[in-house]
Short mmCIF file of C-alpha atoms and ligand atoms in Angstrom, two decimals:
data_model
loop_
_atom_site.label_atom_id
_atom_site.label_comp_id
_atom_site.label_asym_id
_atom_site.label_seq_id
_atom_site.Cartn_x
_atom_site.Cartn_y
_atom_site.Cartn_z
CA MET A 1 2.21 -6.23 5.42
CA ALA A 2 3.66 -9.29 5.59
CA ASN A 3 6.68 -9.70 3.35
CA LEU A 4 5.60 -10.35 -0.28
CA LYS A 5 7.03 -13.06 -1.92
CA LYS A 6 5.69 -12.94 -5.27
CA SER A 7 6.66 -16.80 -6.85
CA LYS A 8 4.44 -17.41 -3.92
CA ILE A 9 0.58 -18.67 -4.89
CA LEU A 10 -1.93 -19.52 -1.97
CA VAL A 11 -4.22 -21.72 -3.09
CA LEU A 12 -7.49 -21.34 -1.67
CA PRO A 13 -10.07 -24.21 -2.51
CA GLY A 14 -13.10 -23.14 -0.67
CA ASP A 15 -16.50 -25.27 -1.21
CA GLY A 16 -18.33 -27.39 -3.78
CA ILE A 17 -16.57 -28.16 -6.01
CA GLY A 18 -13.88 -26.26 -5.05
CA PRO A 19 -11.38 -28.82 -4.06
CA GLU A 20 -12.05 -31.01 -6.56
CA ILE A 21 -11.03 -28.70 -9.75
CA VAL A 22 -8.24 -26.90 -7.78
CA ASP A 23 -7.15 -30.04 -7.54
CA GLU A 24 -6.23 -30.79 -11.38
CA ALA A 25 -4.91 -27.04 -11.07
CA VAL A 26 -2.53 -27.54 -8.54
CA LYS A 27 -1.36 -30.62 -10.60
CA VAL A 28 -0.51 -28.64 -14.08
CA LEU A 29 1.10 -26.40 -11.13
CA GLU A 30 3.32 -28.54 -9.99
CA CYS A 31 4.13 -30.35 -13.37
CA LEU A 32 5.62 -27.38 -13.82
CA ARG A 33 7.36 -26.05 -11.38
CA GLU A 34 9.07 -29.97 -11.46
CA ASN A 35 9.95 -28.50 -15.13
CA GLY A 36 11.78 -25.51 -13.40
CA LEU A 37 9.08 -22.73 -12.57
CA SER A 38 10.01 -21.30 -9.86
CA ILE A 39 7.34 -21.18 -7.26
CA GLU A 40 5.92 -21.85 -4.47
CA VAL A 41 2.59 -23.29 -3.31
CA GLU A 42 0.82 -23.23 -0.21
CA HIS A 43 -3.11 -23.54 1.04
CA GLY A 44 -4.85 -21.95 3.00
CA LEU A 45 -9.39 -21.59 4.01
CA ILE A 46 -11.76 -19.42 3.25
CA GLY A 47 -15.61 -19.21 2.16
CA GLY A 48 -18.16 -21.75 4.39
CA ALA A 49 -14.64 -23.71 4.87
CA ALA A 50 -13.25 -21.61 6.26
CA TYR A 51 -16.52 -20.72 8.50
CA ASP A 52 -16.95 -24.06 9.66
CA LYS A 53 -12.66 -24.37 11.13
CA THR A 54 -13.39 -21.06 12.45
CA ASN A 55 -16.07 -19.48 12.79
CA SER A 56 -14.93 -16.33 9.95
CA PRO A 57 -15.33 -16.94 5.97
CA PHE A 58 -12.20 -14.44 6.37
CA PRO A 59 -9.76 -16.10 9.24
CA ALA A 60 -6.86 -13.94 10.24
CA LYS A 61 -4.05 -16.41 8.77
CA THR A 62 -5.73 -16.30 5.61
CA ILE A 63 -5.63 -12.16 5.66
CA ALA A 64 -1.52 -12.87 6.49
CA GLN A 65 -1.12 -15.72 3.61
CA ALA A 66 -3.09 -13.44 1.14
CA GLU A 67 -1.28 -10.10 2.17
CA GLU A 68 2.51 -12.20 1.95
CA CYS A 69 1.74 -14.39 -1.37
CA GLY A 70 2.11 -12.34 -4.75
CA ALA A 71 -1.28 -14.04 -6.03
CA ILE A 72 -4.15 -16.29 -5.63
CA LEU A 73 -5.68 -19.21 -6.93
CA LEU A 74 -9.72 -20.00 -5.14
CA GLY A 75 -11.89 -21.70 -6.61
CA ALA A 76 -14.84 -21.20 -5.13
CA VAL A 77 -17.19 -20.15 -2.38
CA GLY A 78 -20.84 -21.15 -0.80
CA GLY A 79 -23.54 -23.78 -0.67
CA PRO A 80 -26.81 -24.07 1.11
CA GLN A 81 -25.71 -25.30 4.78
CA TYR A 82 -25.05 -20.95 4.84
CA ASP A 83 -28.39 -20.13 3.58
CA GLN A 84 -29.14 -19.78 7.53
CA VAL A 85 -25.73 -17.89 9.05
CA GLU A 86 -25.86 -14.31 9.72
CA ARG A 87 -25.46 -12.73 6.17
CA HIS A 88 -21.10 -10.88 7.93
CA LEU A 89 -20.39 -14.76 8.47
CA ARG A 90 -21.32 -16.74 4.59
CA PRO A 91 -18.65 -17.38 2.44
CA GLU A 92 -19.80 -15.33 0.29
CA GLN A 93 -18.31 -12.16 2.29
CA GLY A 94 -15.58 -14.22 2.33
CA LEU A 95 -15.08 -13.41 -0.96
CA LEU A 96 -15.95 -9.26 -0.69
CA ASP A 97 -13.44 -9.12 2.29
CA ILE A 98 -10.85 -10.92 0.52
CA ARG A 99 -11.62 -8.71 -2.67
CA ALA A 100 -11.58 -5.62 -0.56
CA HIS A 101 -8.33 -6.19 1.82
CA LEU A 102 -6.24 -6.80 -1.24
CA ASN A 103 -7.95 -3.78 -3.17
CA LEU A 104 -8.68 -5.78 -6.58
CA PHE A 105 -10.37 -3.38 -8.47
CA ALA A 106 -10.25 -4.68 -12.29
CA ASN A 107 -11.81 -7.76 -12.97
CA LEU A 108 -10.91 -9.32 -15.94
CA ARG A 109 -13.28 -11.82 -17.50
CA PRO A 110 -12.19 -13.29 -20.67
CA ALA A 111 -14.86 -15.13 -23.05
CA LEU A 112 -14.03 -17.33 -25.39
CA LEU A 113 -14.79 -19.87 -28.19
CA TYR A 114 -13.01 -22.52 -28.71
CA ALA A 115 -14.18 -23.86 -31.97
CA GLU A 116 -14.41 -27.33 -30.75
CA LEU A 117 -17.22 -25.92 -28.38
CA ALA A 118 -19.46 -23.88 -30.73
CA SER A 119 -21.86 -25.99 -30.74
CA ALA A 120 -22.62 -25.79 -26.64
CA SER A 121 -23.70 -22.16 -27.17
CA SER A 122 -27.25 -20.63 -27.51
CA LEU A 123 -26.13 -18.81 -30.70
CA LYS A 124 -25.78 -19.83 -34.51
CA PRO A 125 -22.08 -21.59 -33.50
CA GLU A 126 -21.46 -19.14 -37.21
CA LEU A 127 -22.70 -15.77 -34.75
CA VAL A 128 -19.83 -16.83 -32.23
CA ALA A 129 -16.99 -19.59 -33.28
CA GLU A 130 -13.74 -18.36 -31.99
CA LEU A 131 -15.09 -15.44 -30.10
CA ASP A 132 -12.56 -13.58 -28.27
CA LEU A 133 -13.68 -11.08 -25.63
CA LEU A 134 -12.32 -9.57 -22.68
CA ILE A 135 -14.31 -7.69 -20.37
CA VAL A 136 -13.09 -5.28 -17.92
CA ARG A 137 -15.35 -4.42 -14.93
CA GLU A 138 -14.86 -2.97 -11.86
CA LEU A 139 -15.33 -4.28 -9.31
CA THR A 140 -14.45 -2.05 -5.91
CA GLY A 141 -16.89 0.88 -6.83
CA GLY A 142 -19.95 2.19 -8.03
CA ILE A 143 -23.86 0.86 -6.16
CA TYR A 144 -22.40 -2.15 -4.84
CA PHE A 145 -20.96 -0.61 -2.41
CA GLY A 146 -21.49 3.47 -2.29
CA GLN A 147 -22.99 5.26 0.39
CA PRO A 148 -25.33 6.43 1.78
CA ARG A 149 -27.22 3.14 0.90
CA ALA A 150 -30.42 2.17 3.07
CA GLN A 151 -34.14 0.22 3.71
CA GLU A 152 -35.66 2.40 5.99
CA VAL A 153 -39.47 3.43 6.48
CA GLU A 154 -40.90 6.62 6.74
CA ASP A 155 -44.94 7.33 7.13
CA ASN A 156 -45.13 3.66 7.34
CA VAL A 157 -43.92 3.20 4.18
CA ARG A 158 -40.66 0.73 3.09
CA ARG A 159 -37.78 2.63 1.08
CA ALA A 160 -34.48 1.52 0.25
CA TYR A 161 -32.28 3.34 -1.82
CA ASN A 162 -28.57 3.06 -2.98
CA THR A 163 -26.01 5.09 -4.90
CA MET A 164 -24.08 4.37 -7.77
CA VAL A 165 -20.44 6.84 -7.62
CA TYR A 166 -17.58 6.85 -9.10
CA ASP A 167 -15.00 10.11 -8.40
CA GLU A 168 -12.58 10.10 -11.32
CA ASN A 169 -8.95 8.28 -9.59
CA GLU A 170 -10.90 5.28 -9.55
CA ILE A 171 -12.15 5.26 -13.75
CA ARG A 172 -9.00 6.23 -14.53
CA ARG A 173 -7.12 3.75 -12.37
CA ILE A 174 -9.91 1.05 -14.31
CA ALA A 175 -9.48 2.82 -17.36
CA HIS A 176 -5.43 2.22 -17.60
CA VAL A 177 -5.70 -1.67 -17.17
CA ALA A 178 -8.42 -1.73 -19.77
CA PHE A 179 -6.51 0.59 -22.69
CA LEU A 180 -3.31 -1.70 -21.71
CA ALA A 181 -5.09 -4.78 -21.67
CA ALA A 182 -5.92 -4.11 -25.29
CA GLN A 183 -2.56 -2.94 -26.60
CA LYS A 184 -1.69 -6.39 -26.00
CA ARG A 185 -4.62 -7.41 -27.98
CA ASP A 186 -6.93 -6.21 -31.29
CA ARG A 187 -6.47 -2.55 -29.28
CA ARG A 188 -9.97 -2.07 -29.70
CA LEU A 189 -11.80 -0.66 -25.91
CA CYS A 190 -15.19 -0.17 -25.82
CA SER A 191 -16.40 1.62 -22.88
CA VAL A 192 -19.51 0.47 -22.55
CA ASP A 193 -21.85 3.51 -19.63
CA LYS A 194 -25.17 4.85 -19.58
CA ALA A 195 -24.48 8.74 -20.18
CA ASN A 196 -27.62 9.74 -21.94
CA VAL A 197 -29.60 8.69 -17.97
CA LEU A 198 -26.88 8.93 -15.26
CA GLU A 199 -24.13 11.67 -14.28
CA VAL A 200 -22.03 9.17 -12.54
CA SER A 201 -21.80 8.08 -16.18
CA LEU A 202 -21.07 11.04 -18.18
CA LEU A 203 -18.00 11.79 -15.74
CA TRP A 204 -16.68 7.83 -16.13
CA ARG A 205 -16.74 8.93 -20.79
CA GLU A 206 -14.91 12.50 -19.76
CA VAL A 207 -12.16 10.16 -17.85
CA MET A 208 -12.32 7.59 -20.70
CA GLU A 209 -11.70 9.90 -23.69
CA GLU A 210 -8.59 11.92 -20.56
CA VAL A 211 -6.77 8.40 -20.69
CA HIS A 212 -7.72 7.81 -23.54
CA GLN A 213 -4.40 10.63 -24.94
CA GLU A 214 -2.15 8.18 -23.54
CA TYR A 215 -2.66 5.19 -26.18
CA ALA A 216 -3.47 7.12 -29.19
CA ASP A 217 -2.76 3.05 -30.90
CA VAL A 218 -6.33 1.99 -29.33
CA GLU A 219 -9.57 3.02 -31.03
CA LEU A 220 -12.15 4.05 -28.14
CA SER A 221 -15.60 3.39 -28.52
CA HIS A 222 -18.62 4.12 -26.30
CA MET A 223 -21.76 2.62 -25.52
CA TYR A 224 -25.15 2.54 -23.88
CA VAL A 225 -25.37 -0.77 -21.82
CA ASP A 226 -29.14 -1.58 -23.04
CA ASN A 227 -27.13 -1.18 -26.94
CA ALA A 228 -24.29 -2.88 -25.11
CA ALA A 229 -26.71 -5.96 -23.74
CA MET A 230 -28.08 -6.16 -27.67
CA GLN A 231 -25.35 -6.40 -29.17
CA LEU A 232 -23.60 -8.38 -26.94
CA VAL A 233 -26.18 -11.53 -27.91
CA ARG A 234 -26.63 -10.30 -31.98
CA ALA A 235 -22.97 -9.61 -33.16
CA PRO A 236 -21.01 -10.49 -30.07
CA LYS A 237 -17.20 -11.07 -32.57
CA GLN A 238 -17.46 -6.87 -33.22
CA PHE A 239 -15.75 -6.31 -29.68
CA ASP A 240 -12.44 -6.89 -28.80
CA VAL A 241 -12.58 -5.66 -25.08
CA MET A 242 -15.74 -4.13 -23.24
CA VAL A 243 -14.46 -1.71 -20.43
CA THR A 244 -17.17 -0.93 -17.19
CA SER A 245 -18.59 -0.84 -14.23
CA ASN A 246 -18.98 -2.86 -11.20
CA LEU A 247 -23.29 -3.02 -11.80
CA PHE A 248 -23.29 -3.64 -15.45
CA GLY A 249 -19.98 -5.80 -15.48
CA ASP A 250 -21.59 -7.89 -13.62
CA ILE A 251 -24.34 -8.39 -15.83
CA LEU A 252 -22.02 -8.09 -19.18
CA SER A 253 -19.70 -10.67 -18.13
CA ASP A 254 -22.47 -13.24 -17.42
CA ALA A 255 -24.27 -12.25 -20.87
CA ALA A 256 -20.88 -12.72 -22.80
CA ALA A 257 -20.16 -16.43 -20.01
CA MET A 258 -22.94 -17.82 -21.46
CA LEU A 259 -22.42 -16.88 -25.56
CA THR A 260 -20.23 -19.84 -24.92
CA GLY A 261 -22.04 -22.25 -23.97
CA SER A 262 -20.43 -23.64 -21.03
CA ILE A 263 -19.67 -21.99 -17.73
CA GLY A 264 -17.21 -24.69 -17.21
CA MET A 265 -14.40 -23.10 -19.26
CA LEU A 266 -14.17 -19.48 -18.63
CA PRO A 267 -11.44 -18.25 -16.05
CA SER A 268 -11.32 -14.87 -14.53
CA ALA A 269 -8.83 -12.37 -12.80
CA SER A 270 -9.30 -9.77 -9.95
CA LEU A 271 -6.16 -7.62 -10.15
CA ASN A 272 -4.61 -4.71 -7.44
CA GLN A 273 -2.50 -1.58 -9.01
CA ASP A 274 0.34 -4.05 -8.38
CA ASN A 275 -0.89 -6.61 -10.66
CA LYS A 276 -1.09 -9.00 -7.33
CA GLY A 277 -4.23 -10.83 -8.38
CA MET A 278 -6.89 -13.39 -7.44
CA TYR A 279 -8.12 -15.65 -10.33
CA GLU A 280 -10.70 -18.10 -10.03
CA PRO A 281 -13.43 -20.21 -12.35
CA ILE A 282 -16.50 -18.15 -13.26
CA HIS A 283 -18.83 -20.07 -11.97
CA GLY A 284 -19.38 -21.29 -8.58
CA SER A 285 -19.13 -23.56 -6.30
CA ALA A 286 -21.91 -26.17 -8.52
CA THR A 287 -22.99 -27.91 -5.28
CA ASP A 288 -25.36 -29.58 -7.36
CA ILE A 289 -22.42 -31.52 -8.73
CA ALA A 290 -20.00 -31.74 -5.62
CA GLY A 291 -18.45 -35.05 -4.25
CA LYS A 292 -19.13 -37.11 -7.62
CA GLY A 293 -16.23 -36.61 -9.53
CA ILE A 294 -17.78 -34.59 -12.70
CA ALA A 295 -17.23 -30.98 -12.72
CA ASN A 296 -15.47 -29.09 -15.51
CA PRO A 297 -11.74 -28.08 -13.82
CA LEU A 298 -11.24 -26.14 -17.33
CA ALA A 299 -12.23 -22.99 -16.16
CA THR A 300 -9.91 -23.17 -13.04
CA ILE A 301 -6.82 -24.55 -15.06
CA LEU A 302 -7.15 -20.96 -17.58
CA SER A 303 -7.53 -19.28 -14.31
CA VAL A 304 -3.65 -20.69 -13.24
CA ALA A 305 -2.84 -19.61 -17.02
CA MET A 306 -4.34 -16.30 -16.27
CA LEU A 307 -2.38 -15.86 -12.65
CA LEU A 308 1.12 -16.79 -14.73
CA ARG A 309 0.21 -14.43 -17.10
CA TYR A 310 -0.36 -11.12 -15.16
CA SER A 311 0.61 -11.78 -11.82
CA LEU A 312 3.54 -13.33 -12.07
CA ASN A 313 4.78 -12.92 -15.54
CA GLN A 314 5.24 -15.89 -16.96
CA GLN A 315 4.00 -15.16 -20.46
CA GLN A 316 5.84 -18.41 -22.22
CA ALA A 317 4.00 -21.19 -19.02
CA ALA A 318 0.60 -20.01 -19.64
CA GLN A 319 0.89 -19.83 -23.38
CA ASN A 320 1.87 -23.68 -22.68
CA ILE A 321 -1.06 -24.72 -20.14
CA GLU A 322 -3.64 -22.66 -23.06
CA GLN A 323 -2.05 -24.71 -25.77
CA ALA A 324 -2.39 -27.66 -23.40
CA VAL A 325 -6.29 -27.36 -22.95
CA ILE A 326 -6.92 -26.63 -26.49
CA ALA A 327 -4.56 -30.19 -27.57
CA THR A 328 -7.27 -31.82 -24.53
CA LEU A 329 -9.79 -30.69 -26.40
CA GLN A 330 -8.60 -31.18 -29.86
CA GLN A 331 -8.39 -35.00 -29.00
CA GLY A 332 -12.57 -35.01 -28.11
CA VAL A 333 -11.39 -35.44 -23.85
CA ARG A 334 -15.15 -33.87 -22.52
CA THR A 335 -16.26 -33.75 -19.20
CA GLN A 336 -20.47 -34.31 -18.95
CA ASP A 337 -20.75 -30.09 -19.50
CA ILE A 338 -19.19 -30.11 -22.68
CA ALA A 339 -19.52 -33.35 -24.20
CA ASP A 340 -22.68 -34.24 -26.72
CA ALA A 341 -25.18 -37.09 -26.88
CA ASN A 342 -22.18 -39.25 -28.35
CA THR A 343 -19.24 -38.47 -25.99
CA LYS A 344 -18.37 -40.41 -23.32
CA ALA A 345 -17.32 -37.94 -20.70
CA VAL A 346 -14.63 -38.36 -18.58
CA SER A 347 -14.24 -37.80 -14.80
CA THR A 348 -12.72 -34.27 -13.73
CA GLY A 349 -9.39 -36.31 -12.40
CA GLU A 350 -9.15 -38.42 -15.80
CA MET A 351 -9.82 -34.14 -17.18
CA GLY A 352 -6.80 -33.32 -15.47
CA ASN A 353 -4.99 -35.35 -16.22
CA ALA A 354 -5.29 -35.37 -20.26
CA VAL A 355 -4.34 -31.55 -19.55
CA ILE A 356 -0.96 -32.53 -17.91
CA LYS A 357 -0.41 -35.14 -20.69
CA ASN A 358 -0.12 -32.53 -23.25
CA LEU A 359 2.11 -30.11 -21.09
CA GLN A 360 4.57 -33.05 -20.72
CA LYS A 361 4.29 -33.35 -24.17
CA ILE A 362 4.76 -29.58 -25.15
CA LEU A 363 7.19 -29.12 -22.18
CA LEU A 364 9.33 -31.31 -24.44
CA VAL A 365 9.50 -30.32 -27.78
P1 NAD B 401 -22.79 -22.10 -10.09
O1 NAD B 401 -22.24 -21.69 -10.77
O2 NAD B 401 -22.66 -22.92 -8.73
O3 NAD B 401 -23.63 -23.29 -11.13
C1 NAD B 401 -24.52 -23.23 -12.22
C2 NAD B 401 -25.26 -24.52 -12.32
O4 NAD B 401 -23.98 -24.78 -13.38
C3 NAD B 401 -25.01 -26.18 -11.67
O5 NAD B 401 -25.75 -26.72 -12.24
C4 NAD B 401 -23.80 -26.18 -12.22
O6 NAD B 401 -23.44 -28.24 -12.05
C5 NAD B 401 -22.95 -26.04 -13.60
N1 NAD B 401 -21.17 -25.73 -13.49
C6 NAD B 401 -20.87 -25.48 -12.83
N2 NAD B 401 -19.59 -24.84 -12.44
C7 NAD B 401 -19.11 -26.45 -13.25
C8 NAD B 401 -17.89 -27.01 -13.46
N3 NAD B 401 -17.30 -26.39 -13.55
N4 NAD B 401 -18.39 -28.72 -13.74
C9 NAD B 401 -19.49 -28.54 -14.28
N5 NAD B 401 -20.84 -28.01 -14.15
C10 NAD B 401 -20.53 -26.81 -13.59
O7 NAD B 401 -24.15 -21.33 -9.35
P2 NAD B 401 -25.41 -21.78 -8.57
O8 NAD B 401 -25.49 -23.58 -8.61
O9 NAD B 401 -26.22 -20.30 -8.76
O10 NAD B 401 -24.37 -21.66 -7.60
C11 NAD B 401 -23.77 -22.52 -6.04
C12 NAD B 401 -23.51 -22.08 -5.22
O11 NAD B 401 -21.75 -21.27 -5.37
C13 NAD B 401 -24.14 -20.72 -4.13
O12 NAD B 401 -23.93 -21.11 -2.93
C14 NAD B 401 -23.22 -19.54 -4.65
O13 NAD B 401 -23.85 -18.56 -3.90
C15 NAD B 401 -22.23 -19.81 -5.05
N6 NAD B 401 -21.53 -19.10 -6.59
C16 NAD B 401 -20.17 -18.91 -5.95
C17 NAD B 401 -19.34 -18.06 -6.63
C18 NAD B 401 -17.89 -18.03 -6.44
O14 NAD B 401 -17.11 -18.63 -5.42
N7 NAD B 401 -17.73 -17.07 -7.24
C19 NAD B 401 -20.09 -17.33 -7.85
C20 NAD B 401 -21.22 -17.96 -8.00
C21 NAD B 401 -21.65 -18.33 -6.98
#
């Protein structure tokens, strides 16, 4: 393992709109650095951009950089030009590899709906205005990785199977992340499973209860995943923190994201045991708008805030970024994805500059 440098941030722009939105986030980091935050920023390759240059979506140099840094900021990967590339060399494989390599087992996805954007949701504004929910998803286990898995032919009939498997240690470590996150918020944790049908969920529930003994100040509840999906669209503000397995979390966190109506606004974090993390917007490389300078950089800028909060323990800097984003929205600055018919949309760079201007004002106070 390379020497760990906690204040070093590795920036991996990736593909599509990745470089455009990451540029704006890096401007935010530079602004904080100029104002005294002790960080170093280094760039690297991942995904299709890495494949084009090195024939690998997660090349050796990026592995070394990822081991050495304290946190990673990622744009997005993927694009139709890689559809015919062999699966193990596709851009998305780069993402899976870096998550596995760094053991990023905890995925934190806030779904936050700023009052100014409540009309962007597909739900009635009163159901979602000021929604503030955090989904903690287990990311490196469960059915996406369980063995055995295969597609085969038996007696001329094709069959395929996957295995949903967790051991108690995997459940315990994600439980701790979720309880700790709940302690920093409204102290309510809802664990989502399918314990009425699945053995793996029964164990999940048992371990959640055991870990709860160490967090008496957090209220723990359990919900079946089908009900959780229903409750998320019926009354999403009832939740504070939800914790769930890889498959259920994949689906529920996308549903929660859409409650906010603005895929370009939501950041995410993937953490390992030592709070080293990779931070990225929840959206993809949006190849349909890449190169046009119209992508919303706010999810990436808010990913920087999460990075500073969870991996670098810079709470104040994180809050300053979030406040700068709120101030920018309050001024009515909108990229096209969050603009209404009466608002002239700004470009990616203009949105980034507006945030920087507000951040500079906040830093002067
Ligand atoms: P997407 O999230 O890239 O885009 C979905 C829609 O949302 C598009 O219409 C896009 O224009 C819009 N959108 C997304 N981000 C936006 C932003 N910041 N500002 C404004 N509009 C935005 O999903 P997709 O179109 O299904 O996938 C495109 C590529 O991204 C595919 O190659 C896919 O594999 C990849 N992908 C990567 C990641 C990742 O890197 N983590 C995640 C999802 C998809």
